[in-house]
Amino acid sequence: MGLEWMVLALIGYMVVAALIAVEASDLLSSVIALGAAGFGLSIINLLLGAPDLALTQVVVEIISVVLLVRVVLTRRDTSVQTHRGALRTAVVMLGGGLILAAAFFAFGGLTGGAGPEAVPPFGQPVLVHKAGDPVPPGAAAAYVEGAVKQTGSANAVMAIVLDYRGYDTMGEAAIIFIAIMGVYTILRRVGRSKPHAPPGKEQTP
Amino acid sequence: MGITIYLLTFLLLLVAVYGIVAKKNIVKIIVSLAILDYALNLLLVLVGYRTGGKAPILSPGQSTEQFVSSAVDPLPQAMVLTSIVIGLSIMALMVAMALRLHEKYGTFDMEHIRRLKG
Amino acid sequence: MSERRTGMTSIVMNTTKLVTGLIAVFGIYIALTGHISPGGGFAGGVILAAAGVLVVLAFGGKFSQRLVTESHTHVWDAAGAAGFLVVGLCGYFTGGFFMNFVPLGKVHKLFSGGMIPLSNLAILVKVGAGLLGAFLALSAFRPTSGPLHKPDMES
């Protein structure tokens, strides 16, 4: 039970850090608050039994904060505090939040995950299958049972990422590849004249 | 108790959406998108948690029955693991776009950029 | 930051010299033992990229240009992606796409897990080189002479 309170407090800390990041009047403070939220997420991952994610999240957080600081440090901007119709967006967001919360309660939040379409309650994932449950245990149970025997990997997460769902991972690697190519393409100097290029070619815009 | 945790995660998500909708500064929008990423990852990891569960890694000398009865759900973690790194590369892409826009217009303000366009 | 030609102070530079190799080795270790302990290719690749980012930040862009350039990271990025695809294709020729084609071995040993260490290695190269290349491109970016259009700040 202590762990749940700790997770709750850390999510609250993340919400506060996110609010500061969104509302801060200085871009550098905003970026640093984002880093605080990310480290909170890393600790939550560690508490929830996901050390792989905690490890990845810490380093990703450091690199993304460095990237964003690289942007905001040398570029002063006076237009941080401008909003687009702040009251209207706040009302819209409040309505959206109420609808989301209502939908969440409707989908088995209070009934303890009774229906087959319900989100499972906290602490009882789909993996846990009791006799007489309407929800079948799903693929995760088979993965956990067969991971060691079928793939020889002690780490079930790696067994899923690279063996059971290797095709999926290839698509995700392709996404990373395309995004990095996009960075190169956007930052490439356009109109850079090549010395050995024929003179007629580079005039086309 | 569990409901409170889920609702706080939804609140985090809504804070991020509010930032995307209401702010006009490009850096703020990038920060909000990163927070949205965090909230979604957190929701997936929370759904896979089992009370008193351990990390889904077989320790030496542990039998398979013990492992199955104590491991948390590894499937959401596998999804989130790639999603984190994809989030970083997408953030690099957005930062590159913001740098280009700042080079061209001299500001991060969406309003100015849009006004100059039309 | 990397704007300065000479990099940071000598304290930072000497600490970086000591630490960078250890960080890089830690990244490779994390990736190679991804199937028996927490970690894997994604985490290891990001740690490897972080080592490169540390060098670029501490020594400045001029110095790091001599060690690694964007064209190097292009090549390694593509090589990692191709290696992952080759692992999948080897499985294809022995059964199905991304099927295991290596003996499984004994659990908790380094040489176990079939094709998972191979895939981890490919992903390590791919993610590390890709993110480091993106950071190099971003840190080498210099705006051309001022904004092309002046925003009207009065209105």
Short mmCIF file of C-alpha atoms in Angstrom, two decimals:
data_model
loop_
_atom_site.label_atom_id
_atom_site.label_comp_id
_atom_site.label_asym_id
_atom_site.label_seq_id
_atom_site.Cartn_x
_atom_site.Cartn_y
_atom_site.Cartn_z
CA MET A 1 0.00 0.00 0.00
CA GLY A 2 2.92 2.28 0.66
CA LEU A 3 4.00 1.98 -2.93
CA GLU A 4 0.66 3.22 -4.21
CA TRP A 5 0.90 6.36 -2.10
CA MET A 6 4.41 6.93 -3.35
CA VAL A 7 3.30 6.58 -6.96
CA LEU A 8 0.39 8.92 -6.28
CA ALA A 9 2.69 11.53 -4.75
CA LEU A 10 5.11 11.25 -7.67
CA ILE A 11 2.32 11.68 -10.22
CA GLY A 12 1.18 14.73 -8.29
CA TYR A 13 4.73 16.04 -8.45
CA MET A 14 4.71 15.43 -12.22
CA VAL A 15 1.45 17.34 -12.59
CA VAL A 16 2.89 20.29 -10.66
CA ALA A 17 6.07 20.22 -12.74
CA ALA A 18 4.01 20.05 -15.93
CA LEU A 19 1.92 23.03 -14.85
CA ILE A 20 5.09 25.01 -14.15
CA ALA A 21 6.50 23.95 -17.51
CA VAL A 22 3.38 25.12 -19.32
CA GLU A 23 2.86 28.35 -17.39
CA ALA A 24 6.40 29.58 -16.66
CA SER A 25 7.17 33.05 -17.93
CA ASP A 26 10.70 32.09 -18.95
CA LEU A 27 11.50 29.48 -21.56
CA LEU A 28 14.54 28.19 -19.67
CA SER A 29 12.45 27.58 -16.53
CA SER A 30 9.90 25.80 -18.66
CA VAL A 31 12.52 23.44 -20.10
CA ILE A 32 13.99 22.70 -16.67
CA ALA A 33 10.53 21.95 -15.27
CA LEU A 34 10.07 19.50 -18.15
CA GLY A 35 13.26 17.78 -17.03
CA ALA A 36 11.91 17.56 -13.49
CA ALA A 37 8.74 15.89 -14.74
CA GLY A 38 10.77 13.39 -16.75
CA PHE A 39 12.89 12.37 -13.78
CA GLY A 40 9.73 11.89 -11.75
CA LEU A 41 8.45 9.57 -14.48
CA SER A 42 11.71 7.66 -14.32
CA ILE A 43 11.30 7.04 -10.58
CA ILE A 44 7.70 5.94 -11.11
CA ASN A 45 8.88 3.44 -13.71
CA LEU A 46 11.42 2.09 -11.26
CA LEU A 47 8.76 1.67 -8.57
CA LEU A 48 6.32 -0.01 -10.93
CA GLY A 49 8.74 -2.78 -11.85
CA ALA A 50 10.06 -1.44 -15.14
CA PRO A 51 13.82 -0.92 -14.75
CA ASP A 52 14.37 -0.94 -18.51
CA LEU A 53 12.09 2.04 -18.89
CA ALA A 54 13.63 3.86 -15.93
CA LEU A 55 17.09 3.48 -17.40
CA THR A 56 16.01 4.66 -20.83
CA GLN A 57 13.91 7.51 -19.49
CA VAL A 58 16.74 9.04 -17.45
CA VAL A 59 19.13 9.26 -20.38
CA VAL A 60 16.45 10.37 -22.83
CA GLU A 61 15.46 13.09 -20.40
CA ILE A 62 19.02 14.37 -20.12
CA ILE A 63 19.47 14.50 -23.89
CA SER A 64 16.12 16.17 -24.54
CA VAL A 65 16.78 18.84 -21.90
CA VAL A 66 20.19 19.48 -23.46
CA LEU A 67 18.55 19.80 -26.90
CA LEU A 68 15.90 22.24 -25.68
CA VAL A 69 18.38 24.30 -23.66
CA ARG A 70 20.47 24.51 -26.82
CA VAL A 71 17.47 26.12 -28.49
CA VAL A 72 16.35 28.55 -25.81
CA LEU A 73 19.66 29.62 -24.32
CA THR A 74 20.85 31.92 -27.08
CA ARG A 75 17.46 32.97 -28.35
CA ARG A 76 15.68 35.46 -26.17
CA ASP A 77 12.03 35.80 -26.90
CA THR A 78 9.65 38.35 -25.47
CA SER A 79 6.46 36.65 -26.56
CA VAL A 80 6.24 33.89 -23.96
CA GLN A 81 3.24 35.10 -22.05
CA THR A 82 0.82 35.52 -24.91
CA HIS A 83 -2.20 33.22 -24.97
CA ARG A 84 -4.74 32.43 -27.57
CA GLY A 85 -8.04 33.24 -25.91
CA ALA A 86 -7.05 31.81 -22.56
CA LEU A 87 -10.48 31.78 -20.94
CA ARG A 88 -12.12 30.01 -23.84
CA THR A 89 -9.45 27.34 -24.05
CA ALA A 90 -9.64 26.83 -20.30
CA VAL A 91 -13.37 26.26 -20.49
CA VAL A 92 -12.92 23.87 -23.41
CA MET A 93 -10.24 21.95 -21.56
CA LEU A 94 -12.37 21.71 -18.43
CA GLY A 95 -15.25 20.31 -20.45
CA GLY A 96 -12.92 17.84 -22.13
CA GLY A 97 -11.57 16.76 -18.79
CA LEU A 98 -15.03 16.17 -17.38
CA ILE A 99 -15.99 14.12 -20.41
CA LEU A 100 -12.81 12.08 -20.14
CA ALA A 101 -13.34 11.43 -16.46
CA ALA A 102 -16.97 10.46 -17.04
CA ALA A 103 -15.94 8.08 -19.80
CA PHE A 104 -13.33 6.58 -17.54
CA PHE A 105 -15.83 5.95 -14.74
CA ALA A 106 -18.26 4.51 -17.25
CA PHE A 107 -15.66 2.10 -18.51
CA GLY A 108 -15.52 0.16 -15.30
CA GLY A 109 -13.59 2.57 -13.14
CA LEU A 110 -15.90 2.07 -10.15
CA THR A 111 -17.22 -1.40 -10.87
CA GLY A 112 -13.77 -2.90 -10.70
CA GLY A 113 -13.42 -3.87 -14.34
CA ALA A 114 -16.55 -5.95 -14.70
CA GLY A 115 -17.27 -5.70 -18.40
CA PRO A 116 -15.08 -7.25 -21.07
CA GLU A 117 -14.27 -3.80 -22.47
CA ALA A 118 -13.27 -2.27 -19.12
CA VAL A 119 -9.87 -0.93 -18.27
CA PRO A 120 -8.46 -3.29 -15.64
CA PRO A 121 -8.26 -1.80 -12.14
CA PHE A 122 -4.91 -0.71 -10.82
CA GLY A 123 -2.82 -3.63 -9.65
CA GLN A 124 -4.65 -6.33 -11.61
CA PRO A 125 -3.46 -6.35 -15.22
CA VAL A 126 -5.02 -8.46 -17.94
CA LEU A 127 -2.21 -10.89 -17.30
CA VAL A 128 -3.70 -11.98 -13.97
CA HIS A 129 -6.39 -14.50 -14.77
CA LYS A 130 -8.73 -15.87 -12.16
CA ALA A 131 -11.13 -18.71 -12.78
CA GLY A 132 -14.48 -17.41 -13.98
CA ASP A 133 -13.16 -14.10 -15.21
CA PRO A 134 -14.94 -12.83 -18.32
CA VAL A 135 -11.70 -11.40 -19.67
CA PRO A 136 -9.27 -13.93 -21.18
CA PRO A 137 -5.68 -13.48 -20.04
CA GLY A 138 -4.56 -12.34 -23.46
CA ALA A 139 -1.23 -12.61 -25.14
CA ALA A 140 0.76 -11.24 -22.21
CA ALA A 141 0.28 -14.37 -20.09
CA ALA A 142 1.53 -16.58 -22.91
CA TYR A 143 4.51 -14.27 -23.39
CA VAL A 144 5.45 -14.41 -19.71
CA GLU A 145 5.11 -18.19 -19.55
CA GLY A 146 6.95 -18.91 -22.75
CA ALA A 147 9.60 -16.21 -22.75
CA VAL A 148 12.33 -18.18 -21.04
CA LYS A 149 11.64 -21.48 -22.76
CA GLN A 150 10.96 -20.21 -26.28
CA THR A 151 13.47 -17.41 -26.63
CA GLY A 152 16.12 -18.22 -24.03
CA SER A 153 16.03 -14.65 -22.76
CA ALA A 154 15.73 -13.98 -19.03
CA ASN A 155 14.38 -10.48 -19.70
CA ALA A 156 10.78 -10.86 -20.83
CA VAL A 157 10.61 -7.29 -22.15
CA MET A 158 13.52 -7.88 -24.52
CA ALA A 159 12.00 -11.21 -25.55
CA ILE A 160 8.84 -9.39 -26.61
CA VAL A 161 10.54 -6.40 -28.23
CA LEU A 162 13.04 -8.32 -30.31
CA ASP A 163 11.73 -11.85 -30.69
CA TYR A 164 7.95 -12.10 -30.44
CA ARG A 165 7.37 -8.69 -31.98
CA GLY A 166 10.53 -8.15 -33.96
CA TYR A 167 8.55 -7.06 -36.99
CA ASP A 168 6.94 -4.31 -34.90
CA THR A 169 10.33 -3.17 -33.71
CA MET A 170 11.54 -2.95 -37.28
CA GLY A 171 8.74 -0.50 -38.01
CA GLU A 172 9.66 1.53 -34.95
CA ALA A 173 13.31 1.57 -35.99
CA ALA A 174 12.12 2.86 -39.37
CA ILE A 175 10.27 5.69 -37.60
CA ILE A 176 13.44 6.70 -35.77
CA PHE A 177 15.39 6.52 -39.01
CA ILE A 178 12.90 8.73 -40.85
CA ALA A 179 12.81 11.26 -38.03
CA ILE A 180 16.60 11.53 -37.98
CA MET A 181 16.61 11.89 -41.77
CA GLY A 182 14.07 14.68 -41.33
CA VAL A 183 16.43 16.48 -38.93
CA TYR A 184 19.26 16.26 -41.43
CA THR A 185 17.04 17.44 -44.26
CA ILE A 186 15.57 20.39 -42.38
CA LEU A 187 18.92 21.62 -41.09
CA ARG A 188 20.77 21.21 -44.37
CA ARG A 189 21.89 24.45 -45.93
CA VAL A 190 19.71 25.14 -48.90
CA GLY A 191 21.32 27.03 -51.73
CA ARG A 192 24.83 26.03 -50.72
CA SER A 193 26.80 26.35 -53.92
CA LYS A 194 28.91 23.33 -54.72
CA PRO A 195 32.22 24.25 -56.34
CA HIS A 196 32.27 21.32 -58.76
CA ALA A 197 28.64 21.52 -59.79
CA PRO A 198 27.84 22.71 -63.30
CA PRO A 199 26.81 26.36 -63.20
CA GLY A 200 23.37 25.95 -64.71
CA LYS A 201 22.03 23.36 -62.26
CA GLU A 202 21.97 25.24 -58.96
CA GLN A 203 19.95 28.22 -60.15
CA THR A 204 16.65 26.40 -59.91
CA PRO A 205 14.93 27.33 -56.64
CA MET B 1 -7.04 4.47 -4.70
CA GLY B 2 -6.28 3.06 -8.11
CA ILE B 3 -8.90 5.33 -9.64
CA THR B 4 -7.14 8.35 -8.14
CA ILE B 5 -3.88 7.32 -9.78
CA TYR B 6 -5.55 6.93 -13.18
CA LEU B 7 -7.36 10.24 -12.84
CA LEU B 8 -4.17 12.08 -11.92
CA THR B 9 -2.58 10.64 -15.04
CA PHE B 10 -5.51 11.94 -17.06
CA LEU B 11 -5.00 15.32 -15.39
CA LEU B 12 -1.37 15.28 -16.53
CA LEU B 13 -2.56 14.52 -20.04
CA LEU B 14 -5.03 17.39 -19.90
CA VAL B 15 -2.35 19.80 -18.70
CA ALA B 16 -0.33 18.84 -21.77
CA VAL B 17 -3.30 19.29 -24.11
CA TYR B 18 -4.02 22.66 -22.51
CA GLY B 19 -0.45 23.71 -23.21
CA ILE B 20 -0.72 22.66 -26.83
CA VAL B 21 -4.04 24.44 -27.36
CA ALA B 22 -3.49 27.63 -25.38
CA LYS B 23 0.14 28.56 -25.87
CA LYS B 24 1.54 30.43 -28.82
CA ASN B 25 5.22 29.92 -28.24
CA ILE B 26 6.72 27.07 -30.26
CA VAL B 27 9.06 25.94 -27.47
CA LYS B 28 6.11 25.75 -25.08
CA ILE B 29 4.25 23.59 -27.59
CA ILE B 30 7.24 21.25 -27.89
CA VAL B 31 7.44 21.00 -24.10
CA SER B 32 3.70 20.27 -23.94
CA LEU B 33 4.03 17.51 -26.54
CA ALA B 34 6.81 15.94 -24.47
CA ILE B 35 4.56 16.00 -21.41
CA LEU B 36 1.79 14.38 -23.45
CA ASP B 37 4.26 11.64 -24.33
CA TYR B 38 5.07 11.14 -20.65
CA ALA B 39 1.42 10.92 -19.68
CA LEU B 40 0.66 8.27 -22.29
CA ASN B 41 3.70 6.20 -21.37
CA LEU B 42 2.79 6.45 -17.71
CA LEU B 43 -0.77 5.33 -18.38
CA LEU B 44 0.43 2.24 -20.26
CA VAL B 45 2.88 1.29 -17.51
CA LEU B 46 0.20 1.78 -14.85
CA VAL B 47 -2.21 -0.52 -16.69
CA GLY B 48 0.40 -3.28 -16.65
CA TYR B 49 1.23 -3.07 -12.94
CA ARG B 50 0.39 -5.95 -10.65
CA THR B 51 0.11 -5.44 -6.90
CA GLY B 52 3.36 -6.54 -5.30
CA GLY B 53 4.77 -7.37 -8.71
CA LYS B 54 8.44 -7.60 -9.59
CA ALA B 55 10.23 -6.64 -12.78
CA PRO B 56 9.65 -9.17 -15.58
CA ILE B 57 13.20 -10.45 -15.47
CA LEU B 58 13.93 -14.02 -14.40
CA SER B 59 16.46 -13.98 -11.59
CA PRO B 60 18.89 -16.91 -11.30
CA GLY B 61 17.46 -19.83 -9.38
CA GLN B 62 13.86 -18.73 -9.78
CA SER B 63 11.40 -21.26 -11.08
CA THR B 64 9.06 -20.47 -13.93
CA GLU B 65 5.98 -20.76 -11.68
CA GLN B 66 7.33 -18.16 -9.29
CA PHE B 67 8.20 -15.94 -12.24
CA VAL B 68 4.73 -16.18 -13.78
CA SER B 69 3.00 -15.49 -10.48
CA SER B 70 5.12 -12.44 -9.60
CA ALA B 71 6.04 -10.64 -12.82
CA VAL B 72 4.27 -7.48 -13.93
CA ASP B 73 2.83 -7.32 -17.44
CA PRO B 74 5.78 -6.98 -19.84
CA LEU B 75 3.72 -6.15 -22.92
CA PRO B 76 3.03 -2.44 -22.16
CA GLN B 77 6.65 -2.03 -21.14
CA ALA B 78 7.76 -3.37 -24.50
CA MET B 79 5.50 -0.86 -26.23
CA VAL B 80 6.69 2.05 -24.09
CA LEU B 81 10.38 1.20 -24.45
CA THR B 82 10.39 2.00 -28.14
CA SER B 83 7.96 4.87 -27.66
CA ILE B 84 10.40 6.72 -25.38
CA VAL B 85 13.20 6.67 -27.93
CA ILE B 86 10.79 7.61 -30.73
CA GLY B 87 9.67 10.54 -28.58
CA LEU B 88 13.26 11.75 -28.34
CA SER B 89 13.85 11.57 -32.09
CA ILE B 90 10.54 13.32 -32.79
CA MET B 91 11.58 16.01 -30.34
CA ALA B 92 14.83 16.44 -32.25
CA LEU B 93 12.77 16.86 -35.41
CA MET B 94 10.56 19.49 -33.80
CA VAL B 95 13.57 21.33 -32.40
CA ALA B 96 15.08 21.42 -35.88
CA MET B 97 11.86 22.90 -37.25
CA ALA B 98 11.79 25.49 -34.46
CA LEU B 99 15.38 26.49 -35.22
CA ARG B 100 14.57 26.94 -38.89
CA LEU B 101 11.49 29.03 -38.08
CA HIS B 102 13.48 31.18 -35.68
CA GLU B 103 16.13 31.68 -38.31
CA LYS B 104 13.56 32.75 -40.85
CA TYR B 105 11.26 34.91 -38.73
CA GLY B 106 13.37 35.87 -35.73
CA THR B 107 10.72 34.84 -33.23
CA PHE B 108 9.11 31.77 -31.66
CA ASP B 109 5.67 33.38 -31.62
CA MET B 110 3.15 31.55 -33.79
CA GLU B 111 1.08 34.70 -34.21
CA HIS B 112 3.90 36.62 -35.87
CA ILE B 113 4.83 33.70 -38.06
CA ARG B 114 1.27 33.28 -39.22
CA ARG B 115 0.77 36.99 -39.83
CA LEU B 116 3.85 37.19 -41.99
CA LYS B 117 2.68 34.22 -43.98
CA GLY B 118 -0.64 35.64 -45.08
CA MET C 1 28.04 25.51 -24.80
CA SER C 2 29.22 24.26 -28.14
CA GLU C 3 29.15 27.78 -29.50
CA ARG C 4 32.59 28.51 -28.06
CA ARG C 5 35.48 27.48 -30.16
CA THR C 6 37.69 26.37 -27.29
CA GLY C 7 35.08 24.41 -25.35
CA MET C 8 34.55 24.63 -21.63
CA THR C 9 37.05 25.02 -18.78
CA SER C 10 39.89 22.57 -18.28
CA ILE C 11 38.15 20.98 -15.28
CA VAL C 12 35.20 20.00 -17.43
CA MET C 13 37.47 18.86 -20.25
CA ASN C 14 39.61 16.65 -18.02
CA THR C 15 36.58 15.14 -16.31
CA THR C 16 35.09 14.44 -19.71
CA LYS C 17 38.27 12.69 -20.78
CA LEU C 18 38.05 10.43 -17.76
CA VAL C 19 34.35 9.70 -17.92
CA THR C 20 33.45 9.44 -21.60
CA GLY C 21 35.08 6.08 -22.22
CA LEU C 22 33.38 4.62 -19.18
CA ILE C 23 29.99 5.92 -20.30
CA ALA C 24 30.46 4.47 -23.78
CA VAL C 25 31.52 1.09 -22.39
CA PHE C 26 28.55 1.15 -20.04
CA GLY C 27 26.24 1.75 -22.99
CA ILE C 28 27.69 -1.17 -24.91
CA TYR C 29 27.49 -3.38 -21.82
CA ILE C 30 23.85 -2.44 -21.28
CA ALA C 31 23.06 -3.38 -24.85
CA LEU C 32 25.00 -6.65 -24.87
CA THR C 33 23.47 -7.93 -21.63
CA GLY C 34 19.99 -6.76 -22.54
CA HIS C 35 18.64 -10.32 -22.51
CA ILE C 36 19.76 -11.17 -18.96
CA SER C 37 19.42 -7.86 -17.13
CA PRO C 38 17.53 -4.58 -17.56
CA GLY C 39 18.59 -2.59 -20.55
CA GLY C 40 18.73 -3.49 -24.20
CA GLY C 41 19.64 -1.89 -27.44
CA PHE C 42 17.47 1.19 -27.08
CA ALA C 43 18.79 2.17 -23.64
CA GLY C 44 22.36 1.32 -24.61
CA GLY C 45 22.15 3.33 -27.80
CA VAL C 46 20.85 6.38 -25.98
CA ILE C 47 23.66 6.08 -23.41
CA LEU C 48 26.22 5.80 -26.22
CA ALA C 49 24.76 8.91 -27.84
CA ALA C 50 24.94 10.66 -24.45
CA ALA C 51 28.69 9.98 -24.32
CA GLY C 52 29.08 11.65 -27.71
CA VAL C 53 26.88 14.56 -26.62
CA LEU C 54 29.12 15.03 -23.58
CA VAL C 55 32.20 15.25 -25.79
CA VAL C 56 30.53 17.75 -28.12
CA LEU C 57 29.39 19.92 -25.22
CA ALA C 58 32.70 19.89 -23.37
CA PHE C 59 35.15 20.29 -26.23
CA GLY C 60 33.09 22.30 -28.67
CA GLY C 61 32.07 21.61 -32.22
CA LYS C 62 35.46 22.25 -33.79
CA PHE C 63 37.20 19.51 -31.84
CA SER C 64 34.44 16.96 -32.23
CA GLN C 65 34.46 17.51 -35.98
CA ARG C 66 37.81 15.74 -36.03
CA LEU C 67 36.47 12.73 -34.14
CA VAL C 68 33.08 12.17 -35.68
CA THR C 69 31.20 14.02 -38.36
CA GLU C 70 27.67 13.84 -39.64
CA SER C 71 28.68 11.70 -42.58
CA HIS C 72 30.11 9.08 -40.19
CA THR C 73 26.89 8.97 -38.23
CA HIS C 74 24.91 8.71 -41.47
CA VAL C 75 26.87 5.62 -42.40
CA TRP C 76 26.60 3.99 -38.97
CA ASP C 77 22.92 4.81 -38.73
CA ALA C 78 22.22 3.13 -42.04
CA ALA C 79 24.51 0.23 -41.12
CA GLY C 80 22.59 -0.41 -37.92
CA ALA C 81 19.25 -0.34 -39.72
CA ALA C 82 20.60 -2.68 -42.41
CA GLY C 83 22.03 -5.00 -39.76
CA PHE C 84 18.67 -5.28 -38.05
CA LEU C 85 17.06 -6.02 -41.39
CA VAL C 86 19.72 -8.67 -42.12
CA VAL C 87 18.93 -10.36 -38.80
CA GLY C 88 15.29 -10.46 -39.81
CA LEU C 89 16.11 -11.75 -43.28
CA CYS C 90 18.35 -14.51 -41.91
CA GLY C 91 15.33 -15.62 -39.93
CA TYR C 92 13.27 -15.44 -43.10
CA PHE C 93 15.53 -17.88 -44.90
CA THR C 94 15.36 -20.36 -42.04
CA GLY C 95 11.65 -20.26 -41.30
CA GLY C 96 9.88 -16.91 -41.12
CA PHE C 97 10.55 -13.21 -40.93
CA PHE C 98 12.20 -12.44 -37.58
CA MET C 99 12.16 -16.12 -36.61
CA ASN C 100 14.93 -17.30 -34.38
CA PHE C 101 17.80 -18.93 -36.25
CA VAL C 102 20.49 -19.12 -33.57
CA PRO C 103 20.65 -21.85 -30.90
CA LEU C 104 19.00 -20.66 -27.73
CA GLY C 105 21.76 -21.56 -25.32
CA LYS C 106 21.59 -21.62 -21.56
CA VAL C 107 19.55 -18.97 -19.79
CA HIS C 108 21.55 -16.34 -17.83
CA LYS C 109 24.66 -16.84 -19.96
CA LEU C 110 25.93 -14.14 -22.29
CA PHE C 111 25.60 -16.35 -25.36
CA SER C 112 21.93 -17.13 -24.98
CA GLY C 113 18.68 -15.76 -26.20
CA GLY C 114 19.10 -16.71 -29.84
CA MET C 115 18.99 -13.67 -32.08
CA ILE C 116 18.22 -11.16 -29.31
CA PRO C 117 21.88 -10.14 -28.69
CA LEU C 118 22.43 -9.71 -32.43
CA SER C 119 19.34 -7.52 -32.73
CA ASN C 120 20.41 -5.59 -29.65
CA LEU C 121 23.78 -4.89 -31.22
CA ALA C 122 22.19 -3.62 -34.44
CA ILE C 123 19.74 -1.44 -32.51
CA LEU C 124 22.59 -0.10 -30.37
CA VAL C 125 24.50 1.07 -33.45
CA LYS C 126 21.38 2.44 -35.06
CA VAL C 127 19.97 4.43 -32.14
CA GLY C 128 23.37 5.64 -30.91
CA ALA C 129 24.56 6.87 -34.28
CA GLY C 130 21.17 8.32 -35.21
CA LEU C 131 20.70 10.39 -32.07
CA LEU C 132 24.33 11.51 -32.02
CA GLY C 133 24.03 12.57 -35.65
CA ALA C 134 20.87 14.52 -34.93
CA PHE C 135 22.59 16.27 -32.04
CA LEU C 136 25.63 17.06 -34.20
CA ALA C 137 23.41 18.52 -36.89
CA LEU C 138 21.56 20.61 -34.33
CA SER C 139 24.71 21.83 -32.62
CA ALA C 140 26.47 22.68 -35.89
CA PHE C 141 23.49 24.73 -37.03
CA ARG C 142 24.24 28.42 -37.29
CA PRO C 143 21.59 30.88 -38.40
CA THR C 144 22.41 32.77 -41.53
CA SER C 145 22.77 36.54 -41.36
CA GLY C 146 19.76 37.50 -39.28
CA PRO C 147 16.11 36.82 -39.96
CA LEU C 148 15.07 37.03 -43.57
CA HIS C 149 11.83 38.78 -42.67
CA LYS C 150 11.60 41.26 -39.86
CA PRO C 151 8.56 40.61 -37.68
CA ASP C 152 6.54 43.70 -36.93
CA MET C 153 6.72 43.81 -33.16
CA GLU C 154 4.63 46.98 -32.87
CA SER C 155 1.25 45.58 -33.80
#
